[in-house]
Amino acid sequence: MTSGPLSLETLQPMTRHILRCRERRVAEASDLLGLDLPRSAYGTASHADRHALWLGPDEWLILAPEPFAATADVWAAIGASFVEVSDRQVALQLSGAGADTCLAGGCPLDLALPAFPIGACARTVFHKAEIIVWRTGSSRFQVEIGRSFAPYVTRLLSQQVQRGRSLAVPT
Amino acid sequence: MLLIPCPYCGNRPEIEFSYGGQAHIARPPVPEELDDDAWGAFLYARDNVRGPHRERWRHLHGCARFFNLVRDTRTDRIIASYRVGTPCPRVEPL
Amino acid sequence: MFRLPKRGLVDHGAPLSFSFDGRRLTGLAGDTLASALLANGVHLTGRSFKYHRPRGILGAWADEPNALVTVIRGGGRSTPNLPATQVELFENLVAFSQNREPSLERDRWSINDRLGRFLPAGFYYKTFMWPKSFWSRVYEPRIRAVAGLGVAPEQADPDRYEHRYAHCEVLVVGAGPAGLSAALTAAESGCRVVVCDDRPLPGGSLLSAASATIDGLGAREWADTAVARLSSMTNVTLLPRTTAFGYYPHNLLGLCERLGDHLPGEPAGPRERLWSVRAARVILATGALERPLVFPDNDRPGIMLADAARQYLQLHGVAVGRRVVIVTAHDAGYRSAHELHAAGIQVVLADTRPAAIARSTPFRVIPDARIEGTRGTLRVSAITISHTGRSERIDCDAVLMCGGFTPSIHLASQSRGTMAWDAEVQAYVPAGSAEAECSIGAAAGRLELADALADGCRAGRDAAAAAGFAARRIGTPRASVDHSVGQGGIIGALPHGRDPAKVKAFVDWQNDVTARDIMLATREGFRSIEHVKRYTTTGMATDQGKLSNLNSLAITAAQTGRPVEAVGFTTFRPPYTPVTFGALAGAARRDLFDPVRQTPIHDWAVAQGAVFEDVGLWKRARYFPRASEDMQAAVNRECLAVRGSAGLFDASTLGKIEIVGADAATFLNRLYVNAWDRLAIGRCRYGVLLREDGFILDDGVIGRLAADRFHATTTTGGAARVLATMEDYLQTEWPDLDVWLTSVTEQWSVIAVQGPHAREILTPLVQGLDISADAFPHMSIGEGTICGAALRLMRVSFTGELGFEVNVPSSHGHAVWEAIWRIGQPLGMTAYGTEAMHVLRAEKGYIIVGQETDGTVTADDAGLAWAIGKTKRDFVGKRSLARPAMKAPDRKQLVGLRTLDPAKLLEEGAQIVGPDGGPSLGHVTSSYYSANLGRSIALALVRGGRALEGHRLRVAMPGGGIEVDVTNPVLFDPKGKRLDG
């Protein structure tokens, strides 16, 4: 499988929400979202362009290209909290051969495919910033970063990417 | 850096966690019923354990949950990890 | 020249030029600085720490205590205290010796050697006692100048360093015969294997094993094959030049990989990479170090370890001398003697053991030898040996020592494994594991090649299996050797016939500790090896006693009449060898030391020439100077504009938490001192949050957006702490409450519009929300839109003026700011920074958590008792407020201070005393010049302060006090009328 050259790009703005609810409300929340909310660590679920990333047993990051129709009342009715955080964080996409090694410069998780397969996500750290790392391909990651931490993470990742590119041996 | 078994996420590196002090010290339900000594003990008195210590941790940069560990303070060996609200597993005495 | 043609792993066709103390010399590719110096006949490489005795190269790698050099590279690169034995040679390397003045050959401090009897162990504790003040001003600086190592570099390190996390099933430390066979076996199972070795080439002892064969291949050839096989496997990471320096809990090992120091010129990439490797199993194949012998005058240049001499011969093709005497207490000395002899070096072997086996050797063997001393000033020239009742002086140019081998148990010891005394090896060997690790081969005291290979295969298989990988069975390689390592060894001081008071027999070369020093320590009552170590400094310094520990242990044992194993040993701590600060820091330097957080309005402020200050990780605009304004001028102008017209302030860094759920009001009631259940939708309240001990944790305005939805703000610095506190109570104390928290600090940009014109400026921009005075009074919150963006508007004020805080999604923050700016500027609005904000709020007596509070201030102390919900039975911290000390009338309370001289500015932190002096009554917490009041203002915490209003106190300052009158903290618009403007 080819994975292409290392690259780092900032993704377009998207709609983000933090969903929080009790476990017994997960089924209803899933119905409202139109996808099966993941129920365990590292889990993600997608339907069309809509994604749910497990952050904790009562917390999910919901990503979508467009705003949601459901209002606060609908969520309140099932005892859930659905708070928009679209502008709270920004997303980078890191892809190409050695993307996992770039992350390993500051992220302590085991990102080998068997331990962190495609679709896995985790909130963790990168150097001194909190990130959410989501593997969207065998060598492609989406990294969600708090808005004001983005320049810091981007610079550190760019250094790794540049270095990784200079090391890449043409095949 | 410890490798801490989060009851929700499994083994994760210590830098994702924050320490929360001794576990199983519940806030008295009606604090005004406590005399000054008892309230002072709740605020400040903590064990200084040499051996298995029940302590609170939070998986701050992970699932964000508080949970409890039994950690041997002599060796950093982690003996048990359990969720808030569940009883501490039996730990053999020193 | 001492280079032997065609020998070693050096490239005889690739000469490299280098300089040592300014002398140009030539070495070969593959040399270390030490081997290149030896090839040029240079043994003298350093002066000892205390006595300034001439010292030569003693070892061949990380055990070297003497030959410490400073290597200079371009661009300010200067690395002191590098063992020449570990410095790889490159073209134009520049190195200098250390601790000598003016030169190695003629060092003026060598007089210390003759003063030696005045400088015994702990001499500085005994000698430099009087006068006491001289210690730090005179004695210590002078001692440090004379006794020393290299000089720290003066310029910032221009190199780059990086960190790397790695995970594997099996980590093998050491790529000698044991490590390579372990790695091969483990890797064949398919599990992830990391193998590191601190030398430039993997292979360990195999590289110098001239006469050994494995599976029919020469030892070096077998190692090459093994390395090639490992390199070809995608599940193996092979790291040469990589030192495992630290063993941390739960099988995390710190590795330092050297990427640039062996290359000429500036490194293209990082100089070093620090690996944090988490391994399921660790195999320690760290080998063993040869022990020196403790005999009189054992430290002259030219006296070195026998196995080091053998390695210089086999690895670098260097003869350390032409006529050598090998002093041995172990069979391995014979192996060295055989190999040196075979290379044409004249060898005499002196065996200290009484029953030296009469071997048929091609060189002379002196059994039952006793070493009486050596001669030679800058290089050993002779050795005196007594045997069979007579004394014999043998001329030589090198003396080689073999006292046996000490397993390198450093990492096993760091991992808190237990050690057991092995009487046969005469050393401690690993006996029990605290972590998932094992020691194999020479590191476990098993010195023979066949044992190392067998250990490796077994350990590799076991480790893979323990990690859940079935190892393919591969046969143990079969080794054959001409000369086995054999047996024997001795620890402690060798006997001699000379006056013990006049003899220097060194135990620790680097710290100049002799056998006599250790005996002195035991005579003075030190029994614990930890105390002996600290008193004599044996085993300290950069080599951490790699060569000296066991000998000092044995001398202590003998002196105190105990067996060695009863004395115990000092636990090893990281690092195994020194690690550069650069490697530890990694990328965390300069502007990447910490994240630098900037608000969406930051670039605008930069364009306006703002001066910034650090608030936590945030950069906040402190003031906006115009033309030639200094800070005070700018702040004065900003403060006047806010109260005269309007001001625009970036409050985006405020912490924000959205609190949602049916029990949200109940939750806030339990947490904050205030009452929240009757707060109407669309209204805000200033909230105070205490810790359970009753002291202020944080404050902020909380607005109610809906019955089940609150928008809470926190201080900039308290954002994470408040969220963590809230989650703590929700998760652990009140899990029954239906409340959910979401941090929205970075979701919302906050633009504060403050001043009499604030409403006029905002009205044309706000849509979907009536912000007229009647519809939107002070402490309102509402939602609408502004410039097409979602708006959460709060009518709040931290200035005492009519004020609004405009919350918009961060991506709109800059545009909305500009829109407000365009409308406000013609009305005289100014942008103001944190400094003006501080002044304006101080004029109003508003506290800043962390400035007026310090973790010992209650709500009442800060004048905030009015916020406490009087009918609430409980909230976090309430019970503590009823403790006697919390109700004492003489608690420090917030007051204003008025200097008699209105131009006089107090210093924040200055102590406050009574009018006639006496003990401190408190301190100044805030102090500014107020342009609006035309005088200086200050806030302070003063013991029983509220009762002192109108009284005169003094602020103690160097050169006299400043008289002040105590006032109410609210100095401007005390009735608060302007809020309703």
XYZ file of C-alpha atoms in Angstrom, chain A residues 103-110 123-131 152, chain B residues 1-6 10-19 57-65 67 69 78, chain C residues 163-167 248-250 252 274-278 584:
61
model
C 3.191 12.258 16.021
C 5.492 10.069 18.110
C 7.753 13.103 18.475
C 5.342 14.409 21.085
C 2.472 11.970 21.557
C 3.032 9.155 24.041
C 0.390 6.779 22.643
C 1.253 3.590 20.802
C -7.792 12.525 23.515
C -4.155 12.727 24.573
C -1.216 15.121 24.573
C 1.292 16.336 22.010
C 4.259 17.903 23.756
C 2.562 20.404 26.106
C -0.774 20.662 24.316
C -3.878 18.534 24.569
C -4.972 17.038 21.264
C 2.336 25.535 18.714
C 6.557 7.850 33.964
C 3.986 5.408 35.215
C 1.746 3.393 32.948
C -1.661 3.844 34.520
C -4.579 1.500 33.868
C -7.560 3.795 33.407
C -6.818 0.853 29.616
C -3.099 1.491 30.048
C -2.147 5.079 29.379
C 0.958 7.158 30.139
C 1.111 9.152 33.351
C 1.402 12.553 31.626
C -2.241 12.242 30.561
C -3.318 12.075 34.205
C -3.562 14.365 37.178
C -3.217 13.173 40.750
C -6.480 10.053 39.730
C -8.147 11.817 36.848
C -7.539 10.892 33.232
C -7.407 14.586 32.496
C -6.066 14.459 28.938
C -8.039 11.330 28.073
C -11.540 10.335 29.067
C -11.475 13.037 31.787
C -12.891 10.645 34.402
C -11.084 6.980 39.238
C -5.910 3.347 42.054
C -0.260 -0.601 40.625
C 12.140 13.479 21.438
C 10.518 10.277 20.262
C 8.087 7.978 22.002
C 8.347 4.327 21.030
C 6.580 1.158 22.027
C 11.912 4.310 34.890
C 8.785 2.713 36.387
C 6.637 0.351 34.390
C 9.862 2.972 30.457
C 15.837 11.236 23.273
C 13.752 8.081 23.110
C 11.137 7.156 25.680
C 10.625 3.482 25.032
C 7.801 1.616 26.720
C 16.406 16.385 27.842
